[in-house]
PDB file of C-alpha atoms in Angstrom:
ATOM      1  CA  MET F   1      47.033  25.897 217.250  1.00  0.00           C
ATOM      2  CA  THR F   2      47.668  28.582 214.105  1.00  0.00           C
ATOM      3  CA  ARG F   3      48.324  27.862 210.751  1.00  0.00           C
ATOM      4  CA  GLY F   4      50.069  30.065 207.999  1.00  0.00           C
ATOM      5  CA  ARG F   5      52.088  32.351 211.411  1.00  0.00           C
ATOM      6  CA  THR F   6      54.813  32.975 210.200  1.00  0.00           C
ATOM      7  CA  LEU F   7      56.698  34.864 213.402  1.00  0.00           C
ATOM      8  CA  THR F   8      58.837  32.490 216.388  1.00  0.00           C
ATOM      9  CA  THR F   9      57.286  33.750 218.583  1.00  0.00           C
ATOM     10  CA  LEU F  10      53.690  32.725 220.395  1.00  0.00           C
ATOM     11  CA  ASP F  11      51.026  33.533 222.236  1.00  0.00           C
ATOM     12  CA  VAL F  12      50.940  32.651 226.304  1.00  0.00           C
ATOM     13  CA  ALA F  13      48.082  29.801 225.438  1.00  0.00           C
ATOM     14  CA  ALA F  14      50.415  28.003 222.866  1.00  0.00           C
ATOM     15  CA  ILE F  15      53.060  28.128 225.394  1.00  0.00           C
ATOM     16  CA  GLU F  16      50.964  26.510 228.492  1.00  0.00           C
ATOM     17  CA  GLY F  17      48.352  24.140 226.031  1.00  0.00           C
ATOM     18  CA  TYR F  18      52.259  22.493 225.431  1.00  0.00           C
ATOM     19  CA  ARG F  19      53.497  22.447 228.718  1.00  0.00           C
ATOM     20  CA  ARG F  20      50.598  20.890 230.329  1.00  0.00           C
ATOM     21  CA  ASP F  21      49.065  18.277 227.494  1.00  0.00           C
ATOM     22  CA  GLY F  22      52.704  17.803 226.381  1.00  0.00           C
ATOM     23  CA  TYR F  23      52.977  18.892 222.388  1.00  0.00           C
ATOM     24  CA  TYR F  24      51.659  21.644 219.849  1.00  0.00           C
ATOM     25  CA  ILE F  25      50.363  21.920 216.359  1.00  0.00           C
ATOM     26  CA  HIS F  26      51.437  24.802 214.517  1.00  0.00           C
ATOM     27  CA  ARG F  27      49.444  24.641 211.023  1.00  0.00           C
ATOM     28  CA  GLY F  28      51.225  25.902 208.021  1.00  0.00           C
ATOM     29  CA  PHE F  29      54.685  26.506 209.446  1.00  0.00           C
ATOM     30  CA  PHE F  30      55.719  25.165 206.396  1.00  0.00           C
ATOM     31  CA  ASP F  31      54.452  25.840 202.949  1.00  0.00           C
ATOM     32  CA  ARG F  32      52.667  22.922 201.848  1.00  0.00           C
ATOM     33  CA  LYS F  33      54.635  23.191 198.174  1.00  0.00           C
ATOM     34  CA  GLU F  34      57.536  22.971 200.028  1.00  0.00           C
ATOM     35  CA  ALA F  35      56.498  20.508 201.906  1.00  0.00           C
ATOM     36  CA  GLU F  36      55.388  17.967 199.705  1.00  0.00           C
ATOM     37  CA  SER F  37      57.333  18.865 196.610  1.00  0.00           C
ATOM     38  CA  ALA F  38      60.525  17.792 200.396  1.00  0.00           C
ATOM     39  CA  GLY F  39      58.447  14.325 199.780  1.00  0.00           C
ATOM     40  CA  ALA F  40      58.150  13.712 196.021  1.00  0.00           C
ATOM     41  CA  TRP F  41      61.830  14.297 195.830  1.00  0.00           C
ATOM     42  CA  LEU F  42      62.292  11.272 198.499  1.00  0.00           C
ATOM     43  CA  LYS F  43      58.947   9.180 197.460  1.00  0.00           C
ATOM     44  CA  ALA F  44      61.679   9.771 192.921  1.00  0.00           C
ATOM     45  CA  GLN F  45      64.767   8.386 195.129  1.00  0.00           C
ATOM     46  CA  ASP F  46      66.435   5.232 194.713  1.00  0.00           C
ATOM     47  CA  HIS F  47      64.773   3.293 198.540  1.00  0.00           C
ATOM     48  CA  ALA F  48      67.004   0.727 198.374  1.00  0.00           C
ATOM     49  CA  ALA F  49      70.054   2.462 198.365  1.00  0.00           C
ATOM     50  CA  LEU F  50      69.281   4.985 201.037  1.00  0.00           C
ATOM     51  CA  ALA F  51      68.454   1.617 203.930  1.00  0.00           C
ATOM     52  CA  LYS F  52      71.586   1.544 205.271  1.00  0.00           C
ATOM     53  CA  SER F  53      71.118  -2.196 206.077  1.00  0.00           C
ATOM     54  CA  TRP F  54      67.443  -4.705 205.475  1.00  0.00           C
ATOM     55  CA  THR F  55      66.950  -3.318 209.374  1.00  0.00           C
ATOM     56  CA  GLU F  56      65.714  -0.090 207.871  1.00  0.00           C
ATOM     57  CA  GLN F  57      63.129  -1.788 205.645  1.00  0.00           C
ATOM     58  CA  GLU F  58      59.412  -3.953 205.636  1.00  0.00           C
ATOM     59  CA  PRO F  59      57.254  -6.674 203.713  1.00  0.00           C
ATOM     60  CA  GLY F  60      56.912  -5.119 201.089  1.00  0.00           C
ATOM     61  CA  VAL F  61      59.361  -2.102 201.717  1.00  0.00           C
ATOM     62  CA  PRO F  62      62.469  -1.420 200.840  1.00  0.00           C
ATOM     63  CA  LEU F  63      62.923   1.796 202.884  1.00  0.00           C
ATOM     64  CA  ALA F  64      61.258   2.705 205.761  1.00  0.00           C
ATOM     65  CA  VAL F  65      63.052   4.863 207.901  1.00  0.00           C
ATOM     66  CA  PHE F  66      65.695   7.405 206.252  1.00  0.00           C
ATOM     67  CA  SER F  67      68.135   8.732 208.519  1.00  0.00           C
ATOM     68  CA  GLY F  68      70.379  11.238 209.456  1.00  0.00           C
ATOM     69  CA  VAL F  69      68.557  13.143 207.037  1.00  0.00           C
ATOM     70  CA  HIS F  70      69.653  16.645 209.139  1.00  0.00           C
ATOM     71  CA  ALA F  71      72.364  16.206 207.676  1.00  0.00           C
ATOM     72  CA  GLY F  72      72.599  16.299 204.360  1.00  0.00           C
ATOM     73  CA  ASP F  73      72.101  18.313 201.115  1.00  0.00           C
ATOM     74  CA  HIS F  74      68.602  17.642 200.051  1.00  0.00           C
ATOM     75  CA  PRO F  75      64.943  18.905 200.311  1.00  0.00           C
ATOM     76  CA  VAL F  76      64.030  16.744 203.203  1.00  0.00           C
ATOM     77  CA  ALA F  77      67.947  17.842 205.437  1.00  0.00           C
ATOM     78  CA  GLY F  78      66.587  21.640 204.779  1.00  0.00           C
ATOM     79  CA  LEU F  79      62.763  21.607 206.247  1.00  0.00           C
ATOM     80  CA  ALA F  80      64.423  18.819 209.065  1.00  0.00           C
ATOM     81  CA  ARG F  81      66.768  21.069 210.672  1.00  0.00           C
ATOM     82  CA  HIS F  82      64.906  24.974 209.413  1.00  0.00           C
ATOM     83  CA  GLN F  83      66.084  27.262 212.703  1.00  0.00           C
ATOM     84  CA  ARG F  84      63.156  28.426 212.576  1.00  0.00           C
ATOM     85  CA  MET F  85      61.524  25.524 213.186  1.00  0.00           C
ATOM     86  CA  LEU F  86      64.334  25.407 216.591  1.00  0.00           C
ATOM     87  CA  ASP F  87      63.825  28.787 216.884  1.00  0.00           C
ATOM     88  CA  MET F  88      59.547  27.758 218.293  1.00  0.00           C
ATOM     89  CA  ALA F  89      61.436  24.541 219.890  1.00  0.00           C
ATOM     90  CA  GLY F  90      62.841  26.697 221.997  1.00  0.00           C
ATOM     91  CA  GLU F  91      59.987  28.828 222.993  1.00  0.00           C
ATOM     92  CA  LEU F  92      58.180  25.810 224.093  1.00  0.00           C
ATOM     93  CA  MET F  93      61.042  24.828 225.877  1.00  0.00           C
ATOM     94  CA  GLY F  94      61.964  28.052 227.560  1.00  0.00           C
ATOM     95  CA  GLU F  95      65.190  26.331 226.934  1.00  0.00           C
ATOM     96  CA  ALA F  96      67.300  27.273 222.916  1.00  0.00           C
ATOM     97  CA  THR F  97      66.864  23.578 221.109  1.00  0.00           C
ATOM     98  CA  TYR F  98      69.473  21.750 219.422  1.00  0.00           C
ATOM     99  CA  ILE F  99      69.167  18.451 216.479  1.00  0.00           C
ATOM    100  CA  TRP F 100      70.708  15.286 218.270  1.00  0.00           C
ATOM    101  CA  ALA F 101      69.072  13.357 215.458  1.00  0.00           C
ATOM    102  CA  SER F 102      66.508  13.400 212.903  1.00  0.00           C
ATOM    103  CA  LYS F 103      64.446  10.245 210.602  1.00  0.00           C
ATOM    104  CA  VAL F 104      61.718  10.101 207.513  1.00  0.00           C
ATOM    105  CA  ASN F 105      59.025   7.747 208.835  1.00  0.00           C
ATOM    106  CA  VAL F 106      58.029   6.303 205.491  1.00  0.00           C
ATOM    107  CA  LYS F 107      55.162   5.199 206.413  1.00  0.00           C
ATOM    108  CA  ALA F 108      53.980   3.509 203.274  1.00  0.00           C
ATOM    109  CA  ALA F 109      51.132   3.298 201.790  1.00  0.00           C
ATOM    110  CA  TRP F 110      49.068  -0.156 201.699  1.00  0.00           C
ATOM    111  CA  CYS F 111      51.623  -1.952 204.934  1.00  0.00           C
ATOM    112  CA  GLY F 112      53.680   0.023 206.513  1.00  0.00           C
ATOM    113  CA  THR F 113      54.348  -0.960 209.535  1.00  0.00           C
ATOM    114  CA  ALA F 114      52.733  -0.062 212.985  1.00  0.00           C
ATOM    115  CA  GLU F 115      54.622   1.396 216.268  1.00  0.00           C
ATOM    116  CA  TYR F 116      53.407   0.364 219.528  1.00  0.00           C
ATOM    117  CA  TYR F 117      52.299   2.790 221.856  1.00  0.00           C
ATOM    118  CA  HIS F 118      55.915   3.810 223.765  1.00  0.00           C
ATOM    119  CA  GLN F 119      57.712   7.110 225.236  1.00  0.00           C
ATOM    120  CA  ASP F 120      60.462   8.117 222.937  1.00  0.00           C
ATOM    121  CA  LEU F 121      62.171   8.278 225.670  1.00  0.00           C
ATOM    122  CA  VAL F 122      62.878   4.707 226.965  1.00  0.00           C
ATOM    123  CA  TYR F 123      65.184   5.517 224.257  1.00  0.00           C
ATOM    124  CA  TRP F 124      66.629   8.729 225.104  1.00  0.00           C
ATOM    125  CA  LYS F 125      66.957   8.196 228.605  1.00  0.00           C
ATOM    126  CA  ASP F 126      70.219   6.167 228.751  1.00  0.00           C
ATOM    127  CA  ARG F 127      72.429   7.770 226.733  1.00  0.00           C
ATOM    128  CA  GLY F 128      73.026  10.480 229.932  1.00  0.00           C
ATOM    129  CA  TYR F 129      71.028  13.092 230.309  1.00  0.00           C
ATOM    130  CA  PRO F 130      70.001  14.369 233.037  1.00  0.00           C
ATOM    131  CA  ARG F 131      66.676  15.592 232.615  1.00  0.00           C
ATOM    132  CA  ASN F 132      64.080  14.936 229.914  1.00  0.00           C
ATOM    133  CA  ASP F 133      63.261  18.125 228.193  1.00  0.00           C
ATOM    134  CA  MET F 134      63.843  16.570 225.320  1.00  0.00           C
ATOM    135  CA  LEU F 135      61.203  16.458 222.580  1.00  0.00           C
ATOM    136  CA  SER F 136      60.763  16.502 218.623  1.00  0.00           C
ATOM    137  CA  ALA F 137      59.408  17.866 215.823  1.00  0.00           C
ATOM    138  CA  MET F 138      56.922  16.033 213.475  1.00  0.00           C
ATOM    139  CA  ILE F 139      56.740  17.514 210.190  1.00  0.00           C
ATOM    140  CA  LEU F 140      53.996  16.445 207.597  1.00  0.00           C
ATOM    141  CA  LEU F 141      55.210  15.807 204.104  1.00  0.00           C
ATOM    142  CA  ASP F 142      51.520  13.758 203.396  1.00  0.00           C
ATOM    143  CA  SER F 143      48.259  13.790 204.897  1.00  0.00           C
ATOM    144  CA  HIS F 144      47.816  12.731 207.568  1.00  0.00           C
ATOM    145  CA  ALA F 145      44.875  11.685 209.268  1.00  0.00           C
ATOM    146  CA  MET F 146      42.643   7.699 210.485  1.00  0.00           C
ATOM    147  CA  ARG F 147      42.346   6.473 207.118  1.00  0.00           C
ATOM    148  CA  ASN F 148      46.543   5.642 207.022  1.00  0.00           C
ATOM    149  CA  ALA F 149      47.322   5.222 210.653  1.00  0.00           C
ATOM    150  CA  ALA F 150      47.412   8.647 211.988  1.00  0.00           C
ATOM    151  CA  LEU F 151      49.344  10.037 215.069  1.00  0.00           C
ATOM    152  CA  HIS F 152      47.905   9.435 217.723  1.00  0.00           C
ATOM    153  CA  VAL F 153      49.143  10.576 221.227  1.00  0.00           C
ATOM    154  CA  VAL F 154      47.549  10.659 225.316  1.00  0.00           C
ATOM    155  CA  PRO F 155      47.544  14.194 225.834  1.00  0.00           C
ATOM    156  CA  GLY F 156      49.476  15.429 229.177  1.00  0.00           C
ATOM    157  CA  SER F 157      51.130  12.059 229.606  1.00  0.00           C
ATOM    158  CA  HIS F 158      54.513  12.947 229.324  1.00  0.00           C
ATOM    159  CA  ARG F 159      54.147  14.837 232.838  1.00  0.00           C
ATOM    160  CA  GLU F 160      53.857  10.743 234.819  1.00  0.00           C
ATOM    161  CA  GLY F 161      57.327  11.081 233.809  1.00  0.00           C
ATOM    162  CA  PHE F 162      59.009   8.103 232.612  1.00  0.00           C
ATOM    163  CA  ILE F 163      56.779   4.918 232.691  1.00  0.00           C
ATOM    164  CA  GLU F 164      58.000   1.283 233.417  1.00  0.00           C
ATOM    165  CA  HIS F 165      57.732   0.044 228.639  1.00  0.00           C
ATOM    166  CA  MET F 166      57.951  -4.092 228.297  1.00  0.00           C
ATOM    167  CA  PRO F 167      60.436  -5.386 225.533  1.00  0.00           C
ATOM    168  CA  PHE F 168      58.890  -7.156 221.909  1.00  0.00           C
ATOM    169  CA  VAL F 169      61.493  -7.807 218.812  1.00  0.00           C
ATOM    170  CA  ASN F 170      59.622  -5.770 215.394  1.00  0.00           C
ATOM    171  CA  ILE F 171      59.030  -6.881 212.237  1.00  0.00           C
ATOM    172  CA  ASN F 172      62.960  -6.813 211.784  1.00  0.00           C
ATOM    173  CA  GLY F 173      64.022  -8.967 214.886  1.00  0.00           C
ATOM    174  CA  LEU F 174      64.658  -5.501 216.112  1.00  0.00           C
ATOM    175  CA  ALA F 175      64.345  -4.718 220.591  1.00  0.00           C
ATOM    176  CA  LYS F 176      62.339  -2.418 220.809  1.00  0.00           C
ATOM    177  CA  TYR F 177      59.873  -1.248 223.762  1.00  0.00           C
ATOM    178  CA  MET F 178      56.067  -0.614 224.412  1.00  0.00           C
ATOM    179  CA  VAL F 179      53.756   1.058 227.026  1.00  0.00           C
ATOM    180  CA  PRO F 180      52.218  -2.585 228.867  1.00  0.00           C
ATOM    181  CA  PRO F 181      48.475  -2.640 227.606  1.00  0.00           C
ATOM    182  CA  ALA F 182      46.708  -2.395 231.361  1.00  0.00           C
ATOM    183  CA  THR F 183      49.015   0.271 231.741  1.00  0.00           C
ATOM    184  CA  MET F 184      47.386   2.483 228.288  1.00  0.00           C
ATOM    185  CA  ASP F 185      44.163   1.239 230.106  1.00  0.00           C
ATOM    186  CA  ARG F 186      45.031   3.085 233.038  1.00  0.00           C
ATOM    187  CA  LEU F 187      46.512   6.176 230.746  1.00  0.00           C
ATOM    188  CA  TYR F 188      43.533   6.499 229.024  1.00  0.00           C
ATOM    189  CA  ARG F 189      40.505   6.519 231.034  1.00  0.00           C
ATOM    190  CA  GLU F 190      42.483   9.491 233.150  1.00  0.00           C
ATOM    191  CA  HIS F 191      44.101  11.756 229.935  1.00  0.00           C
ATOM    192  CA  GLY F 192      42.603  10.189 227.503  1.00  0.00           C
ATOM    193  CA  LEU F 193      43.527   9.615 223.273  1.00  0.00           C
ATOM    194  CA  LEU F 194      44.055  12.383 220.269  1.00  0.00           C
ATOM    195  CA  THR F 195      43.604  11.415 216.793  1.00  0.00           C
ATOM    196  CA  VAL F 196      46.676  13.831 214.902  1.00  0.00           C
ATOM    197  CA  GLU F 197      45.398  14.849 211.171  1.00  0.00           C
ATOM    198  CA  GLY F 198      47.482  17.550 209.929  1.00  0.00           C
ATOM    199  CA  GLU F 199      48.604  18.117 206.188  1.00  0.00           C
ATOM    200  CA  PRO F 200      52.272  18.506 204.376  1.00  0.00           C
ATOM    201  CA  GLY F 201      53.746  21.672 205.730  1.00  0.00           C
ATOM    202  CA  ASP F 202      52.284  21.574 209.550  1.00  0.00           C
ATOM    203  CA  VAL F 203      54.563  20.671 212.410  1.00  0.00           C
ATOM    204  CA  MET F 204      53.203  19.229 215.751  1.00  0.00           C
ATOM    205  CA  PHE F 205      56.088  19.480 218.609  1.00  0.00           C
ATOM    206  CA  PHE F 206      55.827  16.614 220.589  1.00  0.00           C
ATOM    207  CA  HIS F 207      57.894  17.034 224.701  1.00  0.00           C
ATOM    208  CA  ALA F 208      59.294  13.345 225.288  1.00  0.00           C
ATOM    209  CA  ALA F 209      57.684  11.962 227.612  1.00  0.00           C
ATOM    210  CA  LEU F 210      54.629  12.112 225.804  1.00  0.00           C
ATOM    211  CA  VAL F 211      53.248   8.430 224.980  1.00  0.00           C
ATOM    212  CA  HIS F 212      52.247   8.350 221.344  1.00  0.00           C
ATOM    213  CA  GLY F 213      52.103   5.626 218.499  1.00  0.00           C
ATOM    214  CA  SER F 214      50.244   4.359 215.666  1.00  0.00           C
ATOM    215  CA  SER F 215      48.803   1.388 213.539  1.00  0.00           C
ATOM    216  CA  HIS F 216      49.714  -0.754 210.522  1.00  0.00           C
ATOM    217  CA  ASN F 217      48.244   1.962 206.951  1.00  0.00           C
ATOM    218  CA  ILE F 218      46.798  -0.578 204.567  1.00  0.00           C
ATOM    219  CA  SER F 219      45.046   2.487 203.028  1.00  0.00           C
ATOM    220  CA  PRO F 220      46.368   3.446 199.587  1.00  0.00           C
ATOM    221  CA  HIS F 221      47.429   6.798 200.978  1.00  0.00           C
ATOM    222  CA  SER F 222      50.959   6.938 201.866  1.00  0.00           C
ATOM    223  CA  ARG F 223      51.856   8.643 204.780  1.00  0.00           C
ATOM    224  CA  MET F 224      55.528  10.257 205.079  1.00  0.00           C
ATOM    225  CA  ILE F 225      57.059  12.288 208.211  1.00  0.00           C
ATOM    226  CA  ILE F 226      60.355  14.336 209.247  1.00  0.00           C
ATOM    227  CA  LEU F 227      61.148  13.873 212.422  1.00  0.00           C
ATOM    228  CA  SER F 228      63.404  15.712 213.532  1.00  0.00           C
ATOM    229  CA  GLN F 229      64.626  14.470 217.767  1.00  0.00           C
ATOM    230  CA  LEU F 230      65.613  17.480 219.727  1.00  0.00           C
ATOM    231  CA  ASN F 231      67.742  18.280 223.289  1.00  0.00           C
ATOM    232  CA  THR F 232      67.996  21.731 225.106  1.00  0.00           C
ATOM    233  CA  VAL F 233      71.021  23.395 225.024  1.00  0.00           C
ATOM    234  CA  GLY F 234      70.952  22.868 229.049  1.00  0.00           C
ATOM    235  CA  ASN F 235      70.652  19.364 229.366  1.00  0.00           C
ATOM    236  CA  GLU F 236      74.062  17.785 228.381  1.00  0.00           C
ATOM    237  CA  PRO F 237      74.176  14.456 228.630  1.00  0.00           C
ATOM    238  CA  VAL F 238      77.111  12.780 230.765  1.00  0.00           C
ATOM    239  CA  ASP F 239      79.270  10.235 229.780  1.00  0.00           C
ATOM    240  CA  VAL F 240      77.230   9.851 226.339  1.00  0.00           C
ATOM    241  CA  LEU F 241      79.646   8.043 224.708  1.00  0.00           C
ATOM    242  CA  SER F 242      80.355   5.487 227.151  1.00  0.00           C
ATOM    243  CA  ASN F 243      76.492   5.289 227.915  1.00  0.00           C
ATOM    244  CA  ALA F 244      75.182   5.137 224.488  1.00  0.00           C
ATOM    245  CA  ARG F 245      77.376   1.966 223.846  1.00  0.00           C
ATOM    246  CA  GLU F 246      75.845   0.384 227.229  1.00  0.00           C
ATOM    247  CA  PHE F 247      72.572   1.253 225.780  1.00  0.00           C
ATOM    248  CA  ASN F 248      73.219  -0.340 222.642  1.00  0.00           C
ATOM    249  CA  LEU F 249      74.864  -3.537 223.927  1.00  0.00           C
ATOM    250  CA  ARG F 250      71.556  -4.212 226.468  1.00  0.00           C
ATOM    251  CA  ARG F 251      69.529  -3.903 223.344  1.00  0.00           C
ATOM    252  CA  ALA F 252      71.660  -6.082 221.026  1.00  0.00           C
ATOM    253  CA  GLU F 253      71.916  -8.771 223.822  1.00  0.00           C
ATOM    254  CA  PHE F 254      68.380  -8.732 224.117  1.00  0.00           C
ATOM    255  CA  GLU F 255      67.953  -9.311 219.780  1.00  0.00           C
ATOM    256  CA  ARG F 256      70.883 -11.880 220.024  1.00  0.00           C
ATOM    257  CA  ARG F 257      68.725 -14.032 223.145  1.00  0.00           C
ATOM    258  CA  GLU F 258      66.247 -14.291 220.868  1.00  0.00           C
ATOM    259  CA  ALA F 259      67.348 -14.527 217.742  1.00  0.00           C
ATOM    260  CA  GLU F 260      68.915 -17.545 218.763  1.00  0.00           C
ATOM    261  CA  ARG F 261      65.158 -19.223 220.900  1.00  0.00           C
ATOM    262  CA  ARG F 262      63.842 -18.541 217.204  1.00  0.00           C
ATOM    263  CA  LEU F 263      66.359 -20.546 215.556  1.00  0.00           C
ATOM    264  CA  GLU F 264      66.397 -23.625 217.919  1.00  0.00           C
ATOM    265  CA  TRP F 265      62.694 -23.673 217.608  1.00  0.00           C
ATOM    266  CA  PHE F 266      62.492 -22.917 213.725  1.00  0.00           C
ATOM    267  CA  THR F 267      65.200 -25.157 213.021  1.00  0.00           C
ATOM    268  CA  ARG F 268      63.271 -28.282 215.212  1.00  0.00           C
ATOM    269  CA  LYS F 269      60.467 -27.299 213.084  1.00  0.00           C
ATOM    270  CA  HIS F 270      62.404 -27.277 209.890  1.00  0.00           C
ATOM    271  CA  GLU F 271      63.653 -31.362 211.257  1.00  0.00           C
ATOM    272  CA  ASP F 272      60.397 -32.879 212.835  1.00  0.00           C
ATOM    273  CA  GLN F 273      58.840 -31.580 209.164  1.00  0.00           C
ATOM    274  CA  ARG F 274      61.667 -33.553 207.324  1.00  0.00           C
ATOM    275  CA  GLN F 275      62.366 -36.479 209.177  1.00  0.00           C
ATOM    276  CA  SER F 276      57.735 -36.824 209.037  1.00  0.00           C
ATOM    277  CA  ALA F 277      55.828 -38.333 205.749  1.00  0.00           C
ATOM    278  CA  GLU F 278      52.434 -36.328 207.616  1.00  0.00           C
ATOM    279  CA  PRO F 279      52.846 -32.435 207.518  1.00  0.00           C
ATOM    280  CA  THR F 280      53.492 -30.289 211.124  1.00  0.00           C
ATOM    281  CA  PHE F 281      52.922 -27.819 212.057  1.00  0.00           C
ATOM    282  CA  THR F 282      49.514 -27.297 210.138  1.00  0.00           C
ATOM    283  CA  ALA F 283      46.089 -27.738 209.704  1.00  0.00           C
ATOM    284  CA  PRO F 284      45.312 -31.973 210.320  1.00  0.00           C
ATOM    285  CA  ILE F 285      44.520 -33.472 207.306  1.00  0.00           C
ATOM    286  CA  PRO F 286      40.458 -33.718 207.521  1.00  0.00           C
ATOM    287  CA  GLU F 287      39.488 -37.693 206.652  1.00  0.00           C
ATOM    288  CA  GLU F 288      37.450 -36.022 203.538  1.00  0.00           C
ATOM    289  CA  GLU F 289      40.865 -36.084 201.656  1.00  0.00           C
ATOM    290  CA  ARG F 290      42.490 -38.578 203.623  1.00  0.00           C
ATOM    291  CA  ARG F 291      39.902 -40.863 201.831  1.00  0.00           C
ATOM    292  CA  ARG F 292      40.447 -39.514 198.636  1.00  0.00           C
ATOM    293  CA  LEU F 293      44.152 -40.476 198.905  1.00  0.00           C
ATOM    294  CA  GLY F 294      43.342 -43.975 199.534  1.00  0.00           C
ATOM    295  CA  ARG F 295      44.318 -43.184 203.646  1.00  0.00           C
ATOM    296  CA  PRO F 296      41.331 -42.462 205.747  1.00  0.00           C
ATOM    297  CA  GLU F 297      42.773 -43.099 209.109  1.00  0.00           C
ATOM    298  CA  THR F 298      44.345 -40.946 210.715  1.00  0.00           C
ATOM    299  CA  PRO F 299      48.008 -41.254 212.538  1.00  0.00           C
ATOM    300  CA  ALA F 300      48.908 -40.974 215.884  1.00  0.00           C
ATOM    301  CA  PRO F 301      49.482 -37.536 217.107  1.00  0.00           C
TER     302      PRO F 301
END
């Protein structure tokens, strides 16, 4: 790890460490004030207006994900697509890189939502890329520590290739994927776990197959990051339009089935309660409270 380097040329140890561990942290890649200024710009915006739909929001959070930022004309975009950062990513990968997607994850103070352990590859591999020669550049806009739900990574897990994930539906009803707990037990025994800590301006490069995740942020400190998702130029996807469409359809079908299941259950819950004089789907009213109501008998279940 280095701090304050102004050249993009990396030493051999940094590149070898990335290939061994699946990540490389460059301290002070951007000037701290520049990173904090970009974060302040985003915090000053109308977050509800930036959200493309309610699926980019969370309880108490009008903007949880600000997507497509590298194509914009604002301070966040300047960092997200910075050429020197792309050059450094290319050095780590041994081949030039380009941005195919970007976003800001706004892990808001008090209520930022968890991101269960996963590989980014689970969302990328079916787009038609022939290899997993892909990575992300994570730019810190806030101080990043255990206290405000820092990223955790499993060092070296990228060397296992793609790991089977299990699907689940997140707080917004969107299909997501997580590494099963039993698999995480094995990965932890074999690789350990690293808590990523850093300051605004630090950049972490990590491989698409590196297992990572983060907890809920219930601290008073926000934890915003820019995530530029990069591919190597020689890893051009095959039939990317049809593959991406098919992947999205599979996810949407899973979301639709789960939404129907939940609607059926909650409709039945509402109807049962509407037709019953007794409260249902809750803790039973104890005898002490029933006597005060003049109804001491407990109804038959």
